[in-house]
Amino acid sequence: MGGDRAPSMVIEGLRVALERHPGARFLVFGDEAAVGPMLGRHPALAAACVLRHAPELVPNDMKPTAALRLRASSMRLAIDAVAAGEAEGVVSAGNTGALMALAKIVLKTLRGIDRPAMAGIGPSARGDFVVLDLGANVQCDARNLVEFALMGEVFARTVLGLRSPSIGLLNVGAEELKGDERVRQAAEVLRASHVAPLFHGFIEGHDIAGGTVDVVVTDGFTGNVALKTGEGTLKLVRDLLREVFSSTLAAKLGYMLARPALERLREWLDPRRYNGAVLLGLNGVVVKSHGGTDALGFAHAIDLAMDMVTHGFNAQISAELLKLRGESSAGEGPEQGAATALAG
Amino acid sequence: MGGDRAPSMVIEGLRVALERHPGARFLVFGDEAAVGPMLGRHPALAAACVLRHAPELVPNDMKPTAALRLRASSMRLAIDAVAAGEAEGVVSAGNTGALMALAKIVLKTLRGIDRPAMAGIGPSARGDFVVLDLGANVQCDARNLVEFALMGEVFARTVLGLRSPSIGLLNVGAEELKGDERVRQAAEVLRASHVAPLFHGFIEGHDIAGGTVDVVVTDGFTGNVALKTGEGTLKLVRDLLREVFSSTLAAKLGYMLARPALERLREWLDPRRYNGAVLLGLNGVVVKSHGGTDALGFAHAIDLAMDMVTHGFNAQISAELLKLRGESSAGEGPEQGAATALAG
């Protein structure tokens, strides 16, 4: 029920997703009176779906604390289904804050992860990059950044299909002494960890689109601003190019001649292709679709969830964490610190 | 002596600047043996310049603390000339950290300003925007953000020529409760200040290129990342378009037809047009040119300095501060707080 053009956009998105993943089965939560007839018009899709009535919905402007009190919203019931093991993941185009809060409370954080992170994908000169956190945590400490790096690396392997993704820590300069204590500490831990061969070190803002690394690690405030700044800049150029190509007769003709090549570029930079922010670090797959997207964009968000489920994303995260803790418990890792505190 | 192609790039930049500002006079600091003959080849420029020999220079990789110990570097002598009242401002394409540290120590902060900020300009859908801080302060508190807003507003009036520039505070959401304590506090102070009519409220990353506001206020970490992310994204699109227009014969022909319109766009987005980051809040005008720029870019950095001097930027800042303090001292402003502490 979430998103600007829901529920019809979601149903259309499911149709596209079913074509791409014929074996998939969907639990659909929403207003039966509205969604039922829509599904009825698409028998093939209806056969792959089970519709469950949700008497409530989370409005876009509802505060997370209020959303937590709704026990029968479509969002809540969908997340409950993941917690109950009926579904492997949840995709929603609804209220981001509510989705994060509900998912965190119902699904709980993966063992060994301090805080979940929101990850997103964007276009770069070398292909796609993943950036996290996008705002699940406005403030982060060094431990959070290290865990984000691990989760981002697994995400790049499982979803972007990269064999050895490189990791960069976003900073205001590439030199070792730049930035705040937090990023310097995180860099130190990563350099001493089992992912050290993949760790590129510090990167700067221009490295994101430049494709210097595959995984961009930063706090939720900076990551949110960086991804949206990049999106806004792409939109500006798209709008300006549209103006340019309609400004004169010669430019219009020029556009028609260059059109096939320009179309490929437009498709590659299409924000729908990057739709879907993923909440990493929970017991279950949670994907947030942009509320303003269309069926194609929503289908991309479903693709993301399918990729993560198919490639056992969470099991791999847990394995990575074991490696990190195995090494750090030999030194002064956080778990040893905790044990000491208990013993004292 | 700073910059990748110095000193010849600087001398060429001065030639361009002199054409634009025929009344300007330049004090040039550098290696006399290298710079002298270059100036000698341009009699008109030489007549507008006084060359002063600087026996030392600040290398690009030198730490600020080391640069502070060099008493006769070209950078130091140029800043000293501003402090002595011989020059109204300094423009350098050299080591950023050294320039910030030297300028802060030699010129000192304007009365009433806690910390200087680095400001830069970029292209948006509604014209140009100014963003600050770009990294002079990796961490900022609410007071700093408020002062950045005031300085950015004066900058937009004097340098961008806007009559009532709008101010936005960069955040991860437009809602009042988003973000951290710092930005919420700064928003509260701005809403109660004399610039309230210009204060748009919170903006997000995509609003920067979208042109929602003229002045983008944020901490040095986020601002640095945001500006460089935007620059990197523009570069990505430029490179991709170059590829597109050389990919097929039809595309090449299309480019030739659309070329005049595309050229105008290219010129407008040309990073040289946005060259020059300005250190605001010091007793004197300080402009940092990109080290990798060319003569045209360096001339733009000089334009910035000329604009700020001509329009009495610093006097206007001081007037704005008086207005802010005048209002806040009626309430519980920081200065009253300090007086109370002394009385106690």
XYZ file of C-alpha atoms in Angstrom:
688
model
C 0.000 0.000 0.000
C 3.078 2.248 0.129
C 4.323 4.549 -2.625
C 2.812 7.367 -4.643
C 0.956 5.134 -7.098
C 0.208 2.125 -4.877
C -1.253 -0.382 -4.991
C -1.480 -0.505 -8.816
C 2.220 0.313 -9.273
C 3.154 -2.537 -6.926
C 0.954 -5.042 -8.771
C 2.411 -3.965 -12.126
C 5.881 -4.295 -10.613
C 5.078 -7.814 -9.445
C 4.058 -8.720 -13.007
C 7.446 -7.584 -14.322
C 9.233 -9.388 -11.478
C 7.351 -12.634 -12.120
C 8.468 -12.589 -15.757
C 12.073 -12.290 -14.589
C 11.744 -14.807 -11.748
C 9.116 -17.339 -12.893
C 9.687 -19.498 -9.809
C 8.989 -16.719 -7.324
C 5.975 -16.704 -5.048
C 4.629 -13.542 -3.455
C 2.726 -12.852 -0.263
C 0.856 -9.610 -0.909
C -0.362 -7.540 2.062
C -2.916 -4.789 1.543
C -6.496 -3.719 1.286
C -8.215 -6.792 -0.165
C -11.013 -4.710 -1.720
C -8.491 -2.624 -3.664
C -5.835 -5.209 -4.442
C -8.051 -8.245 -5.051
C -9.655 -6.998 -8.276
C -6.253 -5.841 -9.598
C -4.774 -9.272 -9.107
C -7.932 -10.780 -10.601
C -7.160 -9.091 -13.894
C -3.831 -10.927 -14.156
C -4.474 -14.654 -13.678
C -0.825 -15.687 -14.152
C 0.279 -13.265 -11.461
C -2.632 -14.148 -9.192
C -1.511 -17.783 -9.346
C 1.909 -16.785 -7.978
C 0.463 -14.605 -5.221
C -1.292 -15.108 -1.932
C -3.215 -11.986 -0.962
C -3.596 -11.287 2.756
C -5.893 -8.570 3.926
C -4.325 -5.779 5.986
C -6.965 -3.573 7.605
C -4.508 -0.737 8.341
C -1.799 1.103 6.465
C 1.153 3.321 7.445
C 0.731 6.804 5.927
C 3.852 8.406 4.484
C 3.970 11.163 7.091
C 3.421 8.912 10.120
C 6.191 8.931 12.722
C 7.960 5.603 13.261
C 6.809 5.473 16.888
C 3.178 5.710 15.760
C 3.718 3.105 13.036
C 5.052 0.710 15.686
C 1.695 0.846 17.450
C -0.250 -0.302 14.370
C -0.444 -4.075 14.677
C -2.302 -4.824 11.452
C -0.774 -2.454 8.898
C 0.241 -3.977 5.571
C 3.869 -3.090 6.383
C 3.741 -4.727 9.812
C 2.055 -7.908 8.571
C 4.591 -8.251 5.733
C 7.516 -7.959 8.152
C 5.807 -10.352 10.581
C 5.649 -12.881 7.732
C 9.429 -12.671 7.339
C 9.917 -13.086 11.089
C 7.603 -16.133 11.021
C 9.609 -17.689 8.203
C 6.721 -17.511 5.745
C 8.652 -15.156 3.489
C 12.380 -14.705 2.986
C 12.267 -10.962 2.481
C 10.044 -7.919 2.338
C 9.847 -5.162 -0.288
C 7.999 -1.916 0.435
C 7.635 1.467 -1.253
C 6.186 2.949 1.940
C 7.347 5.173 4.816
C 11.134 4.708 5.164
C 11.425 5.577 8.837
C 8.564 3.263 9.743
C 10.011 0.419 7.665
C 13.399 0.778 9.348
C 11.916 0.934 12.844
C 9.498 -1.965 12.317
C 12.091 -4.157 10.618
C 14.615 -3.514 13.383
C 12.150 -4.337 16.166
C 10.428 -7.299 14.546
C 13.343 -8.948 12.725
C 16.128 -7.895 15.099
C 19.761 -7.303 14.296
C 21.944 -10.182 13.055
C 24.104 -11.623 15.793
C 27.353 -9.677 15.996
C 26.059 -6.598 14.148
C 25.722 -3.485 16.309
C 23.485 -1.542 13.932
C 21.840 -2.296 10.599
C 22.697 -0.068 7.631
C 20.850 1.093 4.568
C 22.706 0.420 1.312
C 22.061 1.713 -2.186
C 23.514 1.328 -5.675
C 24.595 4.016 -8.111
C 26.381 4.340 -11.465
C 30.129 4.922 -11.735
C 32.771 5.033 -14.455
C 33.685 1.399 -13.722
C 30.151 0.000 -13.374
C 27.938 0.160 -10.316
C 28.977 0.991 -6.777
C 27.259 0.278 -3.473
C 27.212 2.938 -0.758
C 26.242 2.543 2.887
C 24.959 3.828 5.294
C 22.250 5.954 3.662
C 20.627 7.221 6.823
C 19.744 4.336 9.111
C 22.361 5.783 11.481
C 22.907 9.524 11.457
C 25.858 9.052 13.791
C 28.207 6.097 13.614
C 31.317 5.027 15.448
C 34.354 3.196 14.094
C 32.861 -0.228 14.869
C 29.749 0.596 12.855
C 31.844 1.711 9.880
C 33.854 -1.526 9.991
C 30.671 -3.606 10.032
C 29.268 -1.520 7.168
C 32.425 -2.307 5.199
C 31.942 -6.046 5.722
C 28.242 -5.940 4.842
C 28.956 -3.794 1.787
C 31.619 -6.190 0.599
C 29.247 -9.166 0.841
C 26.540 -7.104 -0.876
C 28.880 -6.271 -3.762
C 29.778 -9.937 -4.146
C 26.229 -11.289 -3.947
C 24.207 -8.550 -5.644
C 26.690 -6.823 -7.975
C 28.358 -10.155 -8.747
C 31.915 -8.910 -8.142
C 34.560 -11.442 -7.121
C 36.808 -9.196 -5.046
C 35.094 -5.872 -4.536
C 37.291 -3.028 -3.336
C 36.262 -1.026 -0.273
C 36.787 2.698 0.281
C 36.174 4.774 3.391
C 34.711 8.169 2.496
C 36.796 11.053 3.832
C 37.727 14.655 3.052
C 41.174 13.706 1.779
C 43.112 10.607 0.783
C 45.951 11.207 3.257
C 46.134 9.082 6.384
C 45.785 11.992 8.781
C 42.647 13.516 7.244
C 39.177 13.329 8.687
C 37.949 12.641 12.179
C 38.994 10.090 14.764
C 36.146 7.774 13.777
C 37.179 7.203 10.154
C 40.851 6.960 11.089
C 40.066 4.263 13.662
C 37.868 2.349 11.251
C 40.648 2.454 8.631
C 43.100 1.043 11.157
C 40.801 -1.871 12.029
C 40.147 -2.628 8.350
C 43.876 -2.558 7.535
C 44.459 -5.168 10.227
C 41.459 -7.343 9.306
C 40.963 -10.231 6.880
C 39.469 -7.814 4.305
C 42.708 -5.762 4.252
C 43.543 -6.924 0.683
C 40.230 -5.438 -0.492
C 40.572 -2.210 1.501
C 41.612 0.671 -0.743
C 41.821 3.210 2.086
C 40.286 6.670 2.126
C 38.401 7.999 -0.869
C 36.872 11.420 -1.590
C 33.518 12.481 -3.003
C 34.681 12.503 -6.626
C 35.880 8.913 -6.300
C 32.288 7.690 -5.946
C 31.192 8.348 -9.535
C 34.813 7.922 -10.630
C 34.554 4.244 -9.691
C 37.723 4.179 -7.582
C 36.117 1.491 -5.391
C 33.092 -0.810 -5.505
C 31.978 -0.296 -1.901
C 31.703 3.220 -0.438
C 31.560 3.191 3.373
C 30.411 6.202 5.362
C 28.051 7.334 8.127
C 24.332 7.691 7.456
C 24.355 11.471 7.262
C 27.161 11.758 4.718
C 26.016 8.730 2.697
C 22.480 10.054 2.418
C 23.718 13.447 1.269
C 26.284 11.963 -1.141
C 23.873 9.568 -2.894
C 21.164 12.212 -3.206
C 23.694 14.809 -4.411
C 24.801 12.428 -7.149
C 21.172 11.688 -8.112
C 20.359 15.398 -8.160
C 23.352 16.148 -10.362
C 22.368 13.423 -12.847
C 18.855 14.822 -12.951
C 20.208 18.338 -13.597
C 22.261 17.112 -16.558
C 19.346 15.070 -17.934
C 17.083 18.128 -17.783
C 19.727 20.385 -19.357
C 20.382 17.914 -22.176
C 16.665 17.729 -22.893
C 16.663 21.524 -23.207
C 19.759 21.504 -25.408
C 18.319 18.949 -27.803
C 15.092 20.866 -28.253
C 16.690 24.309 -28.478
C 17.284 24.496 -32.249
C 16.261 22.579 -35.340
C 19.854 21.462 -35.884
C 20.060 20.219 -32.283
C 16.803 18.280 -32.722
C 18.168 16.664 -35.865
C 21.443 15.964 -34.077
C 19.540 14.251 -31.275
C 17.712 12.015 -33.745
C 21.006 10.934 -35.283
C 22.721 10.265 -31.950
C 19.576 8.828 -30.390
C 20.432 5.101 -30.263
C 23.707 5.818 -28.467
C 22.093 8.433 -26.205
C 19.285 6.013 -25.344
C 21.797 3.434 -24.126
C 23.336 6.074 -21.880
C 19.929 7.197 -20.647
C 18.977 3.610 -19.805
C 22.213 3.024 -17.970
C 21.757 6.165 -15.880
C 18.003 5.549 -15.395
C 17.273 6.048 -11.691
C 14.796 3.161 -11.846
C 17.733 0.851 -12.473
C 19.122 1.926 -9.081
C 15.835 1.783 -7.242
C 15.833 -0.063 -3.944
C 17.731 0.673 -0.767
C 18.489 -2.415 1.240
C 18.457 -2.631 5.011
C 21.456 -4.841 5.835
C 22.243 -6.568 9.094
C 18.798 -7.864 10.080
C 17.430 -11.408 10.332
C 15.703 -11.221 6.974
C 15.951 -9.309 3.727
C 14.382 -5.837 3.730
C 14.268 -3.670 0.605
C 12.892 -0.137 0.488
C 11.703 0.970 -2.944
C 11.550 4.662 -3.764
C 7.985 5.867 -3.179
C 7.906 7.768 -6.476
C 9.047 4.901 -8.679
C 7.003 3.038 -11.301
C 6.428 -0.657 -12.006
C 9.858 -1.068 -13.585
C 11.582 0.543 -10.620
C 9.598 -1.568 -8.164
C 10.531 -4.706 -10.103
C 14.191 -3.702 -9.669
C 13.671 -3.480 -5.923
C 12.243 -7.018 -6.018
C 15.285 -8.128 -8.056
C 17.509 -6.882 -5.259
C 15.597 -8.853 -2.636
C 15.651 -11.980 -4.818
C 19.419 -11.684 -5.370
C 20.073 -11.369 -1.661
C 17.873 -14.347 -0.803
C 19.224 -16.524 -3.626
C 22.849 -15.866 -2.719
C 22.386 -16.372 1.007
C 23.429 -12.838 1.852
C 22.848 -13.104 5.602
C 24.682 -16.397 6.010
C 27.685 -14.833 4.306
C 27.572 -11.797 6.581
C 27.644 -14.050 9.605
C 30.646 -15.924 8.195
C 32.494 -12.630 7.611
C 31.752 -11.475 11.133
C 33.168 -14.689 12.557
C 36.392 -14.083 10.621
C 36.624 -10.501 11.909
C 35.924 -11.431 15.519
C 38.193 -14.469 15.310
C 41.036 -12.138 14.488
C 40.112 -9.340 16.802
C 39.531 -11.614 19.795
C 43.234 -12.455 19.562
C 43.838 -8.775 20.209
C 41.610 -6.391 22.084
C 38.364 -6.969 20.242
C 35.069 -5.542 21.464
C 33.781 -8.982 22.518
C 36.761 -9.630 24.709
C 36.237 -6.173 26.199
C 32.647 -7.085 27.032
C 33.675 -10.374 28.589
C 36.189 -8.575 30.728
C 33.563 -6.149 31.874
C 31.292 -9.029 32.901
C 34.097 -10.821 34.688
C 34.876 -7.617 36.593
C 54.464 28.801 -6.894
C 51.512 26.505 -6.053
C 49.562 24.323 -8.461
C 50.457 21.611 -10.949
C 51.580 23.981 -13.705
C 52.915 26.876 -11.648
C 54.316 29.414 -12.023
C 53.525 29.700 -15.773
C 49.809 28.873 -15.238
C 49.575 31.626 -12.605
C 51.207 34.222 -14.854
C 48.883 33.293 -17.730
C 45.950 33.528 -15.325
C 47.070 36.994 -14.260
C 47.091 38.070 -17.916
C 43.471 36.964 -18.306
C 42.531 38.632 -15.010
C 44.184 41.907 -15.990
C 42.130 42.014 -19.187
C 38.972 41.649 -17.096
C 40.070 44.041 -14.348
C 42.300 46.642 -16.046
C 42.598 48.649 -12.836
C 43.923 45.758 -10.748
C 47.457 45.664 -9.368
C 49.156 42.437 -8.349
C 51.845 41.625 -5.833
C 53.447 38.423 -7.101
C 55.419 36.239 -4.682
C 57.716 33.519 -5.982
C 61.094 32.493 -7.255
C 62.397 35.621 -8.984
C 64.623 33.639 -11.327
C 61.653 31.626 -12.612
C 58.902 34.229 -12.505
C 60.890 37.312 -13.557
C 61.570 36.214 -17.151
C 57.927 35.096 -17.562
C 56.657 38.501 -16.526
C 59.299 40.093 -18.752
C 57.659 38.544 -21.789
C 54.376 40.380 -21.043
C 55.161 44.093 -20.614
C 51.522 45.129 -20.018
C 51.168 42.563 -17.253
C 54.605 43.369 -15.803
C 53.497 47.001 -15.479
C 50.573 45.914 -13.286
C 52.678 43.610 -11.134
C 55.274 43.972 -8.422
C 57.349 40.822 -8.150
C 58.741 39.963 -4.713
C 61.253 37.208 -4.341
C 60.269 34.334 -2.047
C 63.240 32.074 -1.315
C 61.065 29.186 -0.075
C 57.932 27.401 -1.216
C 55.346 25.129 0.422
C 55.315 21.731 -1.326
C 51.915 20.174 -1.921
C 52.486 17.294 0.469
C 53.838 19.411 3.350
C 51.900 19.266 6.603
C 50.355 22.555 7.759
C 52.443 22.529 10.933
C 55.632 22.356 8.854
C 54.399 25.089 6.500
C 53.836 27.345 9.517
C 57.561 27.162 10.291
C 58.594 28.459 6.837
C 58.868 32.208 7.275
C 59.798 33.100 3.701
C 57.626 30.850 1.551
C 55.757 32.515 -1.301
C 52.483 31.564 0.416
C 53.542 33.037 3.740
C 54.837 36.287 2.249
C 51.632 36.742 0.232
C 49.493 36.309 3.335
C 51.806 38.607 5.309
C 51.195 41.275 2.654
C 47.450 41.036 3.301
C 48.004 41.290 7.042
C 50.227 44.348 6.484
C 47.528 46.029 4.381
C 49.649 45.973 1.229
C 47.151 43.691 -0.512
C 43.430 43.233 -0.009
C 43.387 39.531 -0.693
C 45.475 36.519 -1.563
C 44.928 33.888 -4.269
C 46.888 30.633 -4.224
C 46.768 27.336 -6.100
C 49.006 25.703 -3.509
C 48.660 23.358 -0.535
C 45.110 23.777 0.865
C 45.830 22.738 4.438
C 48.847 25.031 4.636
C 46.898 27.957 3.165
C 44.082 27.502 5.695
C 46.463 27.204 8.640
C 48.668 30.142 7.607
C 45.716 32.390 6.781
C 44.037 31.599 10.095
C 47.150 32.314 12.139
C 48.407 35.358 10.245
C 45.119 37.075 9.370
C 43.081 35.888 12.358
C 39.372 35.311 12.559
C 36.933 38.227 12.086
C 35.610 39.522 15.365
C 32.515 37.557 16.339
C 33.263 34.569 14.079
C 34.150 31.368 15.928
C 35.647 29.539 12.956
C 36.325 30.458 9.335
C 34.699 28.356 6.620
C 35.643 27.347 3.108
C 32.981 28.151 0.525
C 32.646 27.036 -3.082
C 30.295 27.559 -6.008
C 28.581 24.999 -8.199
C 25.953 24.813 -10.950
C 22.278 24.214 -10.218
C 18.995 24.215 -12.115
C 18.339 27.798 -10.986
C 21.831 29.223 -11.555
C 24.785 28.929 -9.224
C 24.741 27.928 -5.582
C 27.304 28.479 -2.842
C 28.084 25.704 -0.369
C 29.997 25.931 2.889
C 31.865 24.565 4.787
C 34.031 22.525 2.404
C 36.439 21.121 4.933
C 37.909 23.916 7.041
C 36.024 22.347 9.959
C 35.480 18.609 9.917
C 33.280 18.938 12.973
C 30.978 21.885 13.583
C 28.499 22.851 16.239
C 25.220 24.726 15.849
C 26.890 28.122 16.341
C 29.322 27.430 13.525
C 26.488 26.414 11.190
C 24.605 29.628 11.981
C 27.698 31.725 11.242
C 28.259 29.790 8.009
C 24.681 30.650 7.016
C 25.318 34.362 7.561
C 28.621 34.328 5.709
C 27.118 32.299 2.858
C 24.245 34.730 2.553
C 26.608 37.718 2.277
C 28.743 35.761 -0.208
C 25.695 35.035 -2.382
C 24.762 38.705 -2.340
C 28.231 40.070 -3.061
C 29.679 37.428 -5.359
C 26.661 35.803 -7.005
C 24.858 39.138 -7.145
C 21.601 37.856 -5.638
C 19.358 40.333 -3.830
C 17.729 37.982 -1.330
C 19.503 34.641 -1.462
C 17.713 31.716 0.163
C 19.506 29.587 2.729
C 19.126 25.825 3.246
C 20.550 23.628 5.983
C 21.702 20.293 4.570
C 20.043 17.340 6.293
C 18.896 13.772 5.639
C 15.237 14.747 5.394
C 13.132 17.858 5.112
C 11.063 17.124 8.217
C 11.751 19.107 11.354
C 12.703 16.106 13.462
C 15.290 14.684 11.050
C 19.035 14.824 11.496
C 21.153 15.356 14.551
C 20.872 17.801 17.443
C 23.367 20.170 15.822
C 21.401 20.897 12.635
C 18.115 21.078 14.547
C 19.579 23.651 16.938
C 21.064 25.694 14.101
C 17.681 25.686 12.336
C 16.020 26.960 15.487
C 18.475 29.852 15.833
C 18.109 30.779 12.151
C 14.302 30.706 12.372
C 14.496 33.206 15.250
C 17.159 35.431 13.640
C 16.986 38.432 11.305
C 17.698 36.144 8.315
C 14.566 34.079 9.047
C 12.793 35.383 5.901
C 15.652 33.971 3.806
C 15.847 30.665 5.665
C 14.229 27.885 3.658
C 14.758 25.218 6.320
C 16.250 21.760 5.792
C 17.230 20.584 2.354
C 18.480 17.225 1.083
C 21.317 16.247 -1.231
C 19.223 16.367 -4.391
C 18.181 19.940 -3.600
C 21.756 21.158 -4.184
C 21.825 20.682 -7.959
C 18.056 21.129 -8.011
C 18.577 24.755 -7.008
C 16.097 24.713 -4.117
C 18.253 27.308 -2.334
C 21.148 29.630 -3.163
C 23.189 28.960 -0.018
C 23.827 25.389 1.157
C 24.999 25.242 4.768
C 26.629 22.138 6.239
C 29.630 20.905 8.209
C 33.033 20.616 6.558
C 32.941 16.846 6.205
C 29.547 16.647 4.502
C 30.123 19.761 2.384
C 33.433 18.495 1.088
C 31.921 15.134 0.179
C 28.814 16.705 -1.387
C 30.664 19.191 -3.615
C 33.173 16.582 -4.770
C 30.401 14.031 -5.359
C 28.604 16.539 -7.576
C 31.836 17.337 -9.447
C 32.581 13.641 -9.883
C 29.104 12.976 -11.228
C 29.393 15.827 -13.746
C 32.741 14.445 -14.877
C 31.234 10.971 -15.285
C 28.466 12.315 -17.522
C 30.923 14.429 -19.538
C 33.108 11.383 -20.155
C 30.130 9.201 -21.052
C 28.742 11.808 -23.462
C 32.135 12.051 -25.147
C 32.013 8.270 -25.631
C 28.432 8.382 -26.899
C 29.179 11.058 -29.476
C 32.152 9.190 -30.873
C 30.539 5.740 -30.803
C 28.959 5.713 -34.278
C 29.129 7.778 -37.439
C 25.531 8.902 -36.931
C 26.297 9.972 -33.375
C 29.327 11.959 -34.576
C 27.171 13.687 -37.165
C 24.510 14.302 -34.535
C 27.098 15.889 -32.276
C 28.208 18.241 -35.041
C 24.619 19.363 -35.579
C 23.868 19.875 -31.884
C 27.331 21.267 -31.188
C 26.567 24.964 -30.655
C 23.902 24.155 -28.062
C 26.049 21.453 -26.455
C 29.006 23.830 -26.292
C 26.953 26.338 -24.314
C 26.055 23.597 -21.850
C 29.656 22.442 -21.655
C 30.833 25.966 -20.947
C 28.216 26.450 -18.267
C 29.198 23.207 -16.526
C 32.928 23.828 -17.072
C 34.650 23.159 -13.724
C 37.006 26.072 -14.413
C 34.026 28.393 -14.106
C 33.579 27.154 -10.521
C 37.261 27.232 -9.639
C 38.167 28.919 -6.393
C 37.201 28.031 -2.860
C 37.012 31.020 -0.586
C 38.062 31.065 3.053
C 35.425 33.219 4.752
C 35.564 34.793 8.190
C 39.150 36.054 8.262
C 40.536 39.600 8.293
C 41.297 39.574 4.590
C 40.166 37.800 1.441
C 41.666 34.352 0.847
C 40.912 32.315 -2.282
C 42.194 28.812 -2.924
C 42.392 27.882 -6.606
C 42.300 24.226 -7.608
C 45.866 23.021 -8.068
C 45.051 21.282 -11.330
C 43.370 24.223 -13.027
C 44.647 26.216 -16.007
C 45.031 29.951 -16.662
C 41.303 30.414 -17.251
C 40.431 28.657 -13.997
C 43.025 30.663 -12.081
C 41.625 33.893 -13.542
C 38.207 32.843 -12.182
C 39.729 32.451 -8.732
C 41.090 35.993 -9.060
C 37.608 37.174 -10.129
C 36.232 35.788 -6.894
C 38.788 37.663 -4.806
C 38.158 40.891 -6.757
C 34.391 40.577 -6.267
C 34.767 40.094 -2.549
C 37.112 43.044 -2.174
C 35.063 45.347 -4.430
C 31.831 44.612 -2.595
C 33.284 44.970 0.878
C 32.495 41.386 1.827
C 34.074 41.478 5.274
C 32.432 44.749 6.321
C 29.075 43.231 5.417
C 29.785 40.097 7.446
C 30.545 42.212 10.478
C 27.273 44.118 10.021
C 25.331 40.847 9.802
C 26.998 39.543 12.943
C 26.032 42.686 14.827
C 22.407 42.150 13.818
C 22.508 38.502 14.935
C 24.154 39.279 18.264
C 21.933 42.298 18.818
C 18.972 40.003 18.683
C 20.457 37.120 20.541
C 21.832 39.249 23.375
C 18.218 40.153 24.130
C 17.714 36.450 24.793
C 20.300 33.985 25.961
C 22.957 34.541 23.334
C 26.417 33.084 23.628
C 27.966 36.469 24.460
C 25.659 37.044 27.383
C 26.436 33.510 28.505
C 30.144 34.337 28.456
C 29.595 37.550 30.435
C 27.647 35.631 33.022
C 30.440 33.133 33.322
C 32.945 35.930 33.907
C 30.726 37.605 36.458
C 30.402 34.257 38.243
